Every structure is written in structure tokens, then in C-alpha cells.
């Protein structure tokens, strides 16, 4: 049976925890709004890039000189898996669900006889994967959102990936991240980056384009090949960037709902502890009264 | 609007400009090209230079872009630029200071990744100065 003082201490400590969690929830909510704005603002570029690449890719698909980034190396032996998580925890199952999916993917590929290389983004991915797959991690990036999550950082990662691809270090590349659906639901998504896969955009867009062009094919300057050679690495950066933005928004969403739960739990705990505290206080008073009365009677 | 081109300028971070204009002149890697309504579908890479937007027979806007891509359709001209800012917003002294700072950083940095990043920023800053020099 805890003493009154113990209970009082517990209540104070849970109360201060509740203050922290509710503050974290507020911060996450504010950051989420910013993250959503950023994701919104970045969408036009990714859309247009996808459209451009899509139209060029169609004309280049069966071309013998098509760049390897577009059609693949013809092998699927070595996979590069980019695992993107957050730097911090306290956001529910956000990090662990990505890492779990990454583990599953590694296991799948290795069962199929392939080799896996990992590129981790975010401290959590590195920490959680290092134990089992430490020898497969080729590159590790952290602190993507400091000071702000900008395109340059994504471009840096993309440049590294492009270099590795050019050096023949892997055949296919997939990124795993959390797609932001809503505050309470984030979906772990695998997106194949190399060879290029057209992003599914809203259906009405495609018909718009068909009208625009009247079926005509794009001229390209200097040449389709050269434009593609520039476009593909850039597209990689854009894909990484939008994945990171989605991830960032998801992280904040996950943290917000996790902290909301924590705040509620703390509230319940405080109620229960307060009840116990009052009971114990009353019991003590009753005991004291009985002592006094029985003392008086004994006289 | 049959006699206008929808001009869009997009950077990875946001949509910078979207308006109907009479003509745009885009600095392609193989030379500048003007886009009028009804232009043939066309894709080009863009070099670091200035985009001129024409309205009512005059240049209404001049925007510096640091490379990218342009997509032209009969109705639209879309420029995907990595860095873009109105020419009027470029301040010579600021750019010069930036270049000095970056040069020092480049000397100091040992990491290859960071070096590439700084070098690309430096290139952009120098291109800005070049463009400014042309204006005078």
C-alpha cells in the first residue's frame, strides 16, 4: 500500500508527463501543417516531371540506346533498398513499421538468391537495421529536416545513388517510406526508382494531355537520349524528395496521434491515482478518528 | 485564350509562376527559343540564364533560372527549374558576398559530398553575376 506522499508524488509526475506529451502534440500538429503545405507545394514539380518523363519514356522504351536507368540493366541480382525513417522516436509505430517492412523485403530478396544493399535515411533506420544487416548498409544519412527539409538534401542522396548505379553497384532500386493518408493512417509504401516506373497520377490528367498533344510526339533538344540522361537523375532526386516529404508529414501525423493517446492515457492515470489518493486520505482520517474515539472511551 | 501561352515556372519546392502570357523566351542549352501559342510539342534542357516573359510587346518579367527542363505544348510552356528568382531580386553585393563565403567553405570542406554541393551553389552564384554583368 503506497503512502499518501507516494501517491502525491506519482500524481505530480504523471501530470508533468502529461504536460510534455500535450506540448509535443501541439508541436507535431504545427509541424504537420507545415509539412503538408510543403508536400502540396512540391507536387506540381513532381507531376510535371513525371509527365515529361512519361512521354519521353514511351518513345524510348524499345529503343536500343535507351538509358539503363529507364529500362534497367537487364539483371535483378543486386537490389539497393532505400529505407527512410525519422530521426526520433515517440511517434507510435511509424519507424518500426517501416523497418519491419524493410526486413521483410531483405528476407524476400535474399531467399530469391539476390543480394541486398541498404541505404538508410534517418537515425532510427540506421539504429534498428544495423544489428542484423550492418554489413549491408552502404550509406547512412541523418538529420534531413535540419534546418529544413529541402531539395538539395534529396539531390545529394540521388547523386550518390546515381553514382553507385553508374558504377554498376546495383541493378534495381526501391525506396521504402510512409505514405501520408491522414493523421491516423500512414501506409508503408515501396516505390521502385530504378528502372523507372511511371507514377500513377490522377486519371483525368492523362486524358488532358492526350488532348493537348493531339497524339503528336515531343521533339527533344538536344536529343531524346540526352534529355533523358539529364532528366532521369533529376527525376530520382524528385522521387526521393517527395518520398521524404511524405515521410516527414507522416512522422508528424504519427507523432501527433501517439502523443494524443499518451495525453489521454495520462489523464486516465491521473484520475485513477487521484481516486486512490482520496480513498487513502479518507482511510487515514477514519483510522485517526477511531483512535481518538476509542481513546476517549477508554477513559 | 487562343493567343496566349500558359506559362508555368516550377521549382522542386513550389509552383513559382503560372499565368497566361503572350510569349516566353527560354534559354535552351542549344540556344534561346521563343514560345508562342501553338508551338510544336517540344522538350529541351535549359541552361543557367534568364527567362524573358513578354506581354503586350514588352518584356514584362525577367527571371533567372539555374538550369532545368522546359516542356512545350501548343497550349503550355512549363519550365522545371531547380533555382529560380526574378532578376530584379538579385543583389550584386549579396551574390558577391555569397561567392566569397562559398569559396572559403570549399577550401575548408574535406567531405566530397559537401564539396559537390558547395561547388554547385558556387556555379549558380557565378551565373547570377554573369547575368547581372550582361545587363549593364
CSV table of C-alpha atoms in Angstrom, one decimal:
chain,number,residue,atom,x,y,z
A,1,UNK,CA,0.0,0.0,0.0
A,2,UNK,CA,1.7,3.2,-1.1
A,3,UNK,CA,1.7,6.1,1.3
A,4,UNK,CA,-0.1,9.3,0.8
A,5,UNK,CA,3.1,11.0,-0.1
A,6,UNK,CA,4.0,8.4,-2.7
A,7,UNK,CA,0.6,8.8,-4.3
A,8,UNK,CA,1.0,12.6,-4.3
A,9,UNK,CA,4.4,12.3,-6.0
A,10,UNK,CA,3.1,9.9,-8.6
A,11,UNK,CA,0.3,12.3,-9.5
A,12,UNK,CA,2.7,15.2,-9.9
A,13,UNK,CA,5.0,13.2,-12.1
A,14,UNK,CA,2.2,11.9,-14.3
A,15,UNK,CA,0.9,15.4,-14.5
A,16,UNK,CA,4.2,16.7,-15.8
A,17,UNK,CA,4.4,13.9,-18.2
A,18,UNK,CA,1.0,14.8,-19.5
A,19,UNK,CA,2.2,18.4,-20.0
A,20,UNK,CA,5.1,17.2,-22.0
A,21,UNK,CA,3.0,14.9,-24.2
A,22,UNK,CA,0.4,17.5,-24.9
A,23,UNK,CA,3.0,20.1,-25.7
A,24,UNK,CA,4.6,17.6,-28.1
A,25,UNK,CA,1.2,17.0,-29.7
A,26,UNK,CA,0.8,20.7,-30.3
A,27,UNK,CA,4.3,20.9,-31.8
A,28,UNK,CA,3.6,17.9,-34.1
A,29,UNK,CA,0.4,19.5,-35.2
A,30,UNK,CA,2.1,22.7,-36.2
A,31,UNK,CA,4.9,20.8,-38.0
A,32,UNK,CA,2.3,18.6,-39.7
A,33,UNK,CA,0.6,21.7,-41.1
A,34,UNK,CA,3.9,22.9,-42.5
A,35,UNK,CA,4.8,19.5,-43.8
A,36,UNK,CA,1.5,19.2,-45.6
A,37,UNK,CA,2.0,22.6,-47.2
A,38,UNK,CA,5.5,21.7,-48.3
A,39,UNK,CA,4.2,18.4,-49.8
A,40,UNK,CA,1.4,20.3,-51.5
A,41,UNK,CA,3.8,22.9,-52.9
A,42,UNK,CA,6.2,20.2,-54.2
A,43,UNK,CA,3.5,18.3,-56.0
A,44,UNK,CA,3.4,20.4,-59.2
A,45,UNK,CA,7.1,19.8,-60.0
A,46,UNK,CA,6.9,16.1,-59.4
A,47,UNK,CA,3.7,15.9,-61.5
A,48,UNK,CA,5.2,17.8,-64.5
A,49,UNK,CA,8.4,15.9,-64.2
A,50,UNK,CA,6.5,12.6,-64.2
A,51,UNK,CA,4.5,13.7,-67.2
A,52,UNK,CA,7.6,14.8,-69.2
A,53,UNK,CA,9.4,11.7,-68.4
A,54,UNK,CA,6.4,9.5,-69.1
A,55,UNK,CA,6.0,10.9,-72.6
A,56,UNK,CA,9.7,10.6,-73.4
A,57,UNK,CA,9.9,7.2,-71.9
A,58,UNK,CA,7.1,5.8,-74.1
A,59,UNK,CA,9.0,6.8,-77.2
A,60,UNK,CA,12.3,5.5,-75.8
A,61,UNK,CA,11.1,2.2,-74.3
A,62,UNK,CA,12.0,-0.1,-77.2
A,63,UNK,CA,14.9,2.0,-78.4
A,64,UNK,CA,18.2,0.1,-78.2
A,65,UNK,CA,20.1,3.0,-76.9
A,66,UNK,CA,17.7,3.7,-74.0
A,67,UNK,CA,19.5,4.6,-70.8
A,68,UNK,CA,19.8,1.8,-68.2
A,69,UNK,CA,18.2,3.9,-65.6
A,70,UNK,CA,15.0,3.8,-67.6
A,71,UNK,CA,14.9,0.2,-68.7
A,72,UNK,CA,17.1,-1.4,-66.1
A,73,UNK,CA,20.4,-3.3,-66.5
A,74,UNK,CA,18.6,-6.5,-67.6
A,75,UNK,CA,19.6,-8.2,-64.4
A,76,UNK,CA,18.0,-8.2,-61.0
A,77,UNK,CA,20.8,-9.5,-58.9
A,78,UNK,CA,21.7,-6.7,-56.6
A,79,UNK,CA,19.0,-4.6,-55.0
A,80,UNK,CA,19.5,-1.3,-53.4
A,81,UNK,CA,16.8,-0.6,-50.8
A,82,UNK,CA,16.5,2.9,-49.5
A,83,UNK,CA,14.9,2.9,-46.1
A,84,UNK,CA,13.6,6.2,-45.0
A,85,UNK,CA,12.5,6.8,-41.4
A,86,UNK,CA,12.6,9.6,-38.9
A,87,UNK,CA,15.5,10.7,-36.7
A,88,UNK,CA,13.4,10.5,-33.5
A,89,UNK,CA,11.1,8.1,-31.8
A,90,UNK,CA,7.9,8.8,-29.8
A,91,UNK,CA,5.8,8.6,-32.9
A,92,UNK,CA,3.9,5.3,-32.4
A,93,UNK,CA,4.7,2.5,-34.8
A,94,UNK,CA,5.9,4.9,-37.5
A,95,UNK,CA,9.6,3.8,-37.5
A,96,UNK,CA,9.1,0.2,-36.6
A,97,UNK,CA,6.6,-0.5,-39.3
A,98,UNK,CA,9.0,0.8,-42.0
A,99,UNK,CA,11.8,-1.2,-40.5
A,100,UNK,CA,9.7,-4.3,-40.3
A,101,UNK,CA,8.8,-3.9,-44.0
A,102,UNK,CA,12.4,-3.4,-44.9
A,103,UNK,CA,13.4,-6.6,-43.0
A,104,UNK,CA,10.7,-8.5,-44.8
A,105,UNK,CA,11.9,-7.2,-48.2
A,106,UNK,CA,15.5,-8.0,-47.4
A,107,UNK,CA,14.4,-11.5,-46.5
A,108,UNK,CA,12.3,-11.9,-49.6
A,109,UNK,CA,15.2,-10.8,-51.9
A,110,UNK,CA,17.7,-13.0,-50.2
A,111,UNK,CA,15.5,-16.0,-50.3
A,112,UNK,CA,15.3,-15.4,-54.0
A,113,UNK,CA,19.0,-15.5,-54.2
A,114,UNK,CA,19.6,-11.8,-54.7
A,115,UNK,CA,22.0,-9.5,-52.9
A,116,UNK,CA,20.8,-6.6,-50.9
A,117,UNK,CA,22.4,-3.2,-50.3
A,118,UNK,CA,20.8,-0.8,-47.9
A,119,UNK,CA,20.8,2.9,-47.8
A,120,UNK,CA,19.3,4.3,-44.7
A,121,UNK,CA,17.8,7.7,-44.2
A,122,UNK,CA,17.1,8.8,-40.6
A,123,UNK,CA,18.7,7.7,-37.4
A,124,UNK,CA,16.1,5.2,-36.5
A,125,UNK,CA,16.5,3.1,-39.7
A,126,UNK,CA,20.3,3.0,-39.1
A,127,UNK,CA,20.0,2.0,-35.5
A,128,UNK,CA,17.4,-0.7,-36.0
A,129,UNK,CA,18.8,-2.3,-39.1
A,130,UNK,CA,22.5,-2.1,-38.1
A,131,UNK,CA,22.2,-5.0,-35.7
A,132,UNK,CA,21.0,-7.6,-38.3
A,133,UNK,CA,22.0,-6.1,-41.5
A,134,UNK,CA,25.0,-3.9,-40.5
A,135,UNK,CA,27.2,-5.4,-43.3
A,136,UNK,CA,24.7,-4.5,-46.0
A,137,UNK,CA,24.3,-0.8,-45.1
A,138,UNK,CA,26.3,1.1,-47.7
A,139,UNK,CA,25.3,4.6,-46.8
A,140,UNK,CA,23.6,6.3,-43.9
A,141,UNK,CA,22.1,9.8,-43.8
A,142,UNK,CA,20.6,11.6,-40.8
A,143,UNK,CA,19.1,14.9,-39.9
A,144,UNK,CA,17.3,15.5,-43.2
A,145,UNK,CA,14.9,18.0,-41.6
A,146,UNK,CA,17.6,20.2,-40.1
A,147,UNK,CA,17.3,23.1,-40.5
A,148,UNK,CA,14.7,22.4,-43.2
A,149,UNK,CA,13.9,19.5,-45.4
A,150,UNK,CA,14.9,21.0,-48.8
A,151,UNK,CA,15.5,19.7,-52.3
A,152,UNK,CA,19.3,19.9,-52.1
A,153,UNK,CA,19.4,17.2,-49.5
A,154,UNK,CA,17.3,14.9,-51.6
A,155,UNK,CA,19.5,15.8,-54.6
A,156,UNK,CA,22.6,14.8,-52.6
A,157,UNK,CA,21.2,11.4,-51.9
A,158,UNK,CA,20.1,11.0,-55.5
A,159,UNK,CA,23.5,11.9,-56.7
A,160,UNK,CA,25.1,9.3,-54.6
A,161,UNK,CA,22.6,6.7,-55.8
A,162,UNK,CA,23.3,7.7,-59.4
A,163,UNK,CA,27.0,7.3,-58.9
A,164,UNK,CA,26.5,3.9,-57.4
A,165,UNK,CA,24.3,2.9,-60.3
A,166,UNK,CA,26.7,4.2,-62.9
A,167,UNK,CA,29.5,2.2,-61.2
A,168,UNK,CA,27.3,-0.9,-61.6
A,169,UNK,CA,27.0,-1.4,-57.8
A,170,UNK,CA,23.3,-2.4,-58.1
A,171,UNK,CA,20.6,-3.3,-60.6
A,172,UNK,CA,17.3,-2.2,-59.1
A,173,UNK,CA,16.5,0.4,-56.5
A,174,UNK,CA,13.4,0.7,-54.3
A,175,UNK,CA,12.6,3.2,-51.6
A,176,UNK,CA,10.5,2.3,-48.6
A,177,UNK,CA,8.7,5.2,-46.8
A,178,UNK,CA,5.4,6.0,-45.2
A,179,UNK,CA,2.7,7.4,-47.5
A,180,UNK,CA,0.7,10.1,-45.7
A,181,UNK,CA,-3.0,9.2,-45.8
A,182,UNK,CA,-4.3,11.0,-42.8
A,183,UNK,CA,-3.2,11.8,-39.2
A,184,UNK,CA,-4.2,8.4,-38.0
A,185,UNK,CA,-3.2,6.4,-41.0
A,186,UNK,CA,0.1,6.2,-42.8
A,187,UNK,CA,0.8,3.5,-45.3
A,188,UNK,CA,4.2,1.8,-45.7
A,189,UNK,CA,4.9,2.1,-49.4
A,190,UNK,CA,7.6,0.5,-51.6
A,191,UNK,CA,8.3,2.6,-54.7
A,192,UNK,CA,10.6,1.3,-57.4
A,193,UNK,CA,13.0,4.0,-58.5
A,194,UNK,CA,15.3,2.2,-60.9
A,195,UNK,CA,14.3,1.0,-63.5
A,196,UNK,CA,11.9,3.9,-63.9
A,197,UNK,CA,8.3,3.3,-63.2
A,198,UNK,CA,5.7,5.8,-64.2
A,199,UNK,CA,4.0,7.3,-61.2
A,200,UNK,CA,0.2,6.8,-61.2
A,201,UNK,CA,-1.3,10.2,-61.2
A,202,UNK,CA,-4.9,11.1,-61.2
A,203,UNK,CA,-6.7,9.6,-64.1
A,204,UNK,CA,-8.1,12.8,-65.6
A,205,UNK,CA,-4.6,14.2,-66.2
A,206,UNK,CA,-3.7,11.6,-68.8
A,207,UNK,CA,-6.7,12.4,-70.9
A,208,UNK,CA,-5.9,16.1,-70.6
A,209,UNK,CA,-2.5,15.5,-72.1
A,210,UNK,CA,-3.8,13.4,-74.9
A,211,UNK,CA,-6.0,16.3,-76.0
A,212,UNK,CA,-3.2,18.8,-75.7
A,213,UNK,CA,-0.9,17.0,-78.0
A,214,UNK,CA,-3.4,15.6,-80.4
A,215,UNK,CA,-1.3,12.5,-80.5
A,216,UNK,CA,1.9,14.3,-81.5
A,217,UNK,CA,5.2,13.1,-80.2
A,218,UNK,CA,7.6,15.5,-78.5
A,219,UNK,CA,10.6,16.9,-80.3
A,220,UNK,CA,13.6,17.0,-78.0
A,221,UNK,CA,16.6,19.2,-77.9
A,222,UNK,CA,19.5,18.3,-77.9
A,223,UNK,CA,18.1,14.8,-78.4
A,224,UNK,CA,15.8,12.4,-76.6
A,225,UNK,CA,18.7,10.4,-75.2
A,226,UNK,CA,20.5,13.5,-73.9
A,227,UNK,CA,17.4,15.0,-72.3
A,228,UNK,CA,16.6,11.6,-70.7
A,229,UNK,CA,20.1,11.3,-69.4
A,230,UNK,CA,19.6,14.6,-67.6
A,231,UNK,CA,16.0,14.0,-66.7
A,232,UNK,CA,16.4,10.6,-65.1
A,233,UNK,CA,18.9,11.5,-62.3
A,234,UNK,CA,16.8,14.7,-61.7
A,235,UNK,CA,13.7,12.6,-61.5
A,236,UNK,CA,15.4,10.3,-59.0
A,237,UNK,CA,16.0,13.4,-56.8
A,238,UNK,CA,12.4,14.4,-57.2
A,239,UNK,CA,11.2,11.0,-56.2
A,240,UNK,CA,13.4,10.9,-53.2
A,241,UNK,CA,12.4,14.4,-52.3
A,242,UNK,CA,8.7,13.7,-52.5
A,243,UNK,CA,9.1,10.4,-50.5
A,244,UNK,CA,11.0,12.4,-47.8
A,245,UNK,CA,8.2,15.0,-47.7
A,246,UNK,CA,5.6,12.3,-47.4
A,247,UNK,CA,7.6,10.6,-44.7
A,248,UNK,CA,8.0,13.9,-42.8
A,249,UNK,CA,4.3,14.6,-42.9
A,250,UNK,CA,3.6,11.0,-41.8
A,251,UNK,CA,6.1,11.3,-39.0
A,252,UNK,CA,4.4,14.4,-37.6
A,253,UNK,CA,1.0,12.8,-38.1
A,254,UNK,CA,2.0,9.6,-36.3
A,255,UNK,CA,3.6,11.6,-33.5
A,256,UNK,CA,0.5,13.7,-33.2
A,257,UNK,CA,-1.8,10.8,-32.7
A,258,UNK,CA,0.7,8.9,-30.5
A,259,UNK,CA,1.0,12.0,-28.3
A,260,UNK,CA,-2.7,12.5,-28.2
A,261,UNK,CA,-3.1,8.9,-27.0
A,262,UNK,CA,-0.4,9.4,-24.4
A,263,UNK,CA,-2.1,12.6,-23.1
A,264,UNK,CA,-5.4,10.8,-22.8
A,265,UNK,CA,-3.8,7.8,-21.0
A,266,UNK,CA,-2.0,10.2,-18.6
A,267,UNK,CA,-5.4,11.8,-17.9
A,268,UNK,CA,-6.9,8.5,-17.1
A,269,UNK,CA,-4.0,7.6,-14.9
A,270,UNK,CA,-4.3,10.9,-13.0
A,271,UNK,CA,-8.0,10.2,-12.4
A,272,UNK,CA,-7.3,6.8,-11.0
A,273,UNK,CA,-4.4,7.9,-8.9
A,274,UNK,CA,-6.5,10.8,-7.5
A,275,UNK,CA,-9.2,8.4,-6.6
A,276,UNK,CA,-6.8,6.2,-4.8
A,277,UNK,CA,-5.2,9.2,-3.1
A,278,UNK,CA,-8.6,10.4,-1.8
A,279,UNK,CA,-9.5,6.9,-0.6
A,280,UNK,CA,-6.2,6.6,1.2
A,281,UNK,CA,-6.7,10.0,2.7
A,282,UNK,CA,-10.2,9.2,3.9
A,283,UNK,CA,-9.0,5.9,5.3
A,284,UNK,CA,-6.3,7.7,7.2
A,285,UNK,CA,-8.8,10.2,8.6
A,286,UNK,CA,-11.2,7.4,9.6
A,287,UNK,CA,-8.4,5.5,11.4
A,288,UNK,CA,-7.4,8.6,13.2
A,289,UNK,CA,-11.0,9.2,14.3
A,290,UNK,CA,-11.4,5.7,15.5
A,291,UNK,CA,-8.2,6.0,17.5
A,292,UNK,CA,-9.4,9.2,19.1
A,293,UNK,CA,-12.8,7.9,19.9
A,294,UNK,CA,-11.6,4.6,21.3
A,295,UNK,CA,-9.0,6.5,23.3
A,296,UNK,CA,-11.8,8.8,24.7
A,297,UNK,CA,-14.0,5.8,25.5
A,298,UNK,CA,-11.2,4.0,27.4
A,299,UNK,CA,-11.0,6.9,29.8
B,1,UNK,CA,-7.4,32.1,-74.9
B,2,UNK,CA,-6.1,31.3,-78.3
B,3,UNK,CA,-3.5,34.0,-78.4
B,4,UNK,CA,-1.9,33.3,-75.1
B,5,UNK,CA,0.5,30.7,-73.7
B,6,UNK,CA,0.0,29.2,-70.3
B,7,UNK,CA,3.4,29.8,-68.8
B,8,UNK,CA,4.4,27.8,-65.7
B,9,UNK,CA,7.6,28.0,-63.8
B,10,UNK,CA,8.0,25.3,-61.2
B,11,UNK,CA,10.8,24.6,-58.7
B,12,UNK,CA,11.0,21.5,-56.6
B,13,UNK,CA,9.8,23.4,-53.6
B,14,UNK,CA,6.9,25.2,-55.2
B,15,UNK,CA,5.0,26.5,-58.1
B,16,UNK,CA,6.6,29.9,-58.7
B,17,UNK,CA,4.6,31.3,-61.5
B,18,UNK,CA,1.5,30.3,-63.5
B,19,UNK,CA,0.0,32.8,-65.9
B,20,UNK,CA,-1.2,33.4,-69.4
B,21,UNK,CA,1.4,35.4,-71.4
B,22,UNK,CA,2.0,36.4,-75.0
B,23,UNK,CA,5.4,34.9,-75.4
B,24,UNK,CA,8.2,33.4,-73.3
B,25,UNK,CA,11.9,33.2,-74.4
B,26,UNK,CA,13.6,30.3,-72.7
B,27,UNK,CA,17.4,29.8,-72.7
B,28,UNK,CA,17.7,26.3,-74.0
B,29,UNK,CA,21.1,24.5,-73.9
B,30,UNK,CA,21.3,24.8,-77.7
B,31,UNK,CA,20.2,28.4,-77.8
B,32,UNK,CA,17.3,30.5,-76.8
B,33,UNK,CA,13.9,29.7,-78.1
B,34,UNK,CA,10.7,31.7,-78.1
B,35,UNK,CA,7.4,30.1,-77.3
B,36,UNK,CA,4.3,31.4,-78.9
B,37,UNK,CA,0.8,29.8,-78.8
B,38,UNK,CA,0.6,26.8,-81.0
B,39,UNK,CA,4.2,25.8,-80.7
B,40,UNK,CA,5.0,22.2,-81.6
B,41,UNK,CA,5.4,19.8,-78.7
B,42,UNK,CA,9.0,20.1,-77.6
B,43,UNK,CA,11.2,19.2,-74.7
B,44,UNK,CA,14.5,20.9,-74.0
B,45,UNK,CA,17.1,21.2,-71.3
B,46,UNK,CA,17.6,24.7,-70.0
B,47,UNK,CA,20.9,26.4,-69.2
B,48,UNK,CA,21.7,28.9,-66.5
B,49,UNK,CA,20.4,32.2,-67.8
B,50,UNK,CA,17.3,34.4,-67.9
B,51,UNK,CA,13.8,33.7,-69.0
B,52,UNK,CA,12.0,36.6,-70.6
B,53,UNK,CA,8.3,36.8,-70.4
B,54,UNK,CA,6.6,39.1,-73.0
B,55,UNK,CA,3.3,40.8,-72.6
B,56,UNK,CA,1.9,43.5,-74.9
B,57,UNK,CA,5.1,43.5,-77.0
B,58,UNK,CA,7.3,44.3,-74.0
B,59,UNK,CA,9.3,42.2,-71.6
B,60,UNK,CA,7.1,42.1,-68.5
B,61,UNK,CA,9.2,39.8,-66.4
B,62,UNK,CA,12.8,38.6,-66.3
B,63,UNK,CA,13.6,35.5,-64.2
B,64,UNK,CA,16.9,33.9,-63.6
B,65,UNK,CA,16.9,30.1,-63.7
B,66,UNK,CA,19.8,27.8,-62.8
B,67,UNK,CA,19.2,25.1,-65.4
B,68,UNK,CA,16.4,22.7,-65.7
B,69,UNK,CA,14.0,21.5,-68.3
B,70,UNK,CA,11.3,23.1,-70.5
B,71,UNK,CA,8.3,21.3,-71.8
B,72,UNK,CA,6.3,23.0,-74.6
B,73,UNK,CA,2.9,22.0,-75.9
B,74,UNK,CA,0.7,24.1,-78.2
B,75,UNK,CA,-1.1,25.5,-75.1
B,76,UNK,CA,1.5,25.5,-72.5
B,77,UNK,CA,5.1,26.1,-71.7
B,78,UNK,CA,6.3,24.5,-68.4
B,79,UNK,CA,9.8,25.2,-67.1
B,80,UNK,CA,11.1,23.0,-64.4
B,81,UNK,CA,13.9,24.9,-62.7
B,82,UNK,CA,16.0,24.0,-59.7
B,83,UNK,CA,16.7,27.5,-58.7
B,84,UNK,CA,14.7,30.5,-60.0
B,85,UNK,CA,14.4,34.1,-58.9
B,86,UNK,CA,13.3,37.3,-60.5
B,87,UNK,CA,16.2,39.2,-61.9
B,88,UNK,CA,15.2,42.3,-60.0
B,89,UNK,CA,15.6,40.5,-56.7
B,90,UNK,CA,19.3,39.6,-57.3
B,91,UNK,CA,21.5,41.9,-55.4
B,92,UNK,CA,25.0,42.1,-56.7
B,93,UNK,CA,26.7,42.8,-53.3
B,94,UNK,CA,24.8,39.9,-51.8
B,95,UNK,CA,25.8,37.5,-54.5
B,96,UNK,CA,29.4,38.6,-54.3
B,97,UNK,CA,29.4,38.0,-50.6
B,98,UNK,CA,27.8,34.6,-51.1
B,99,UNK,CA,30.6,33.7,-53.6
B,100,UNK,CA,33.3,34.7,-51.2
B,101,UNK,CA,31.6,32.7,-48.4
B,102,UNK,CA,31.2,29.6,-50.6
B,103,UNK,CA,34.8,29.8,-51.8
B,104,UNK,CA,36.0,29.7,-48.2
B,105,UNK,CA,33.7,26.9,-47.4
B,106,UNK,CA,35.0,25.0,-50.4
B,107,UNK,CA,38.6,25.4,-49.2
B,108,UNK,CA,37.6,24.3,-45.7
B,109,UNK,CA,35.4,21.3,-46.6
B,110,UNK,CA,37.0,17.9,-46.8
B,111,UNK,CA,33.9,15.8,-47.4
B,112,UNK,CA,33.4,15.1,-51.1
B,113,UNK,CA,29.6,15.2,-50.9
B,114,UNK,CA,29.7,18.6,-49.3
B,115,UNK,CA,32.2,19.9,-51.8
B,116,UNK,CA,30.0,19.0,-54.7
B,117,UNK,CA,27.1,20.8,-53.0
B,118,UNK,CA,29.1,23.9,-52.4
B,119,UNK,CA,30.5,23.8,-55.9
B,120,UNK,CA,27.0,23.7,-57.4
B,121,UNK,CA,25.9,26.6,-55.3
B,122,UNK,CA,29.0,28.5,-56.4
B,123,UNK,CA,28.2,27.8,-60.0
B,124,UNK,CA,24.8,29.2,-59.6
B,125,UNK,CA,26.0,32.3,-57.8
B,126,UNK,CA,28.6,32.9,-60.5
B,127,UNK,CA,26.0,32.5,-63.2
B,128,UNK,CA,23.9,35.2,-61.4
B,129,UNK,CA,26.8,37.6,-61.5
B,130,UNK,CA,27.4,36.8,-65.2
B,131,UNK,CA,23.7,37.6,-65.9
B,132,UNK,CA,23.9,40.8,-64.0
B,133,UNK,CA,27.1,41.8,-65.9
B,134,UNK,CA,25.2,41.4,-69.2
B,135,UNK,CA,22.5,43.8,-68.1
B,136,UNK,CA,24.8,46.7,-67.6
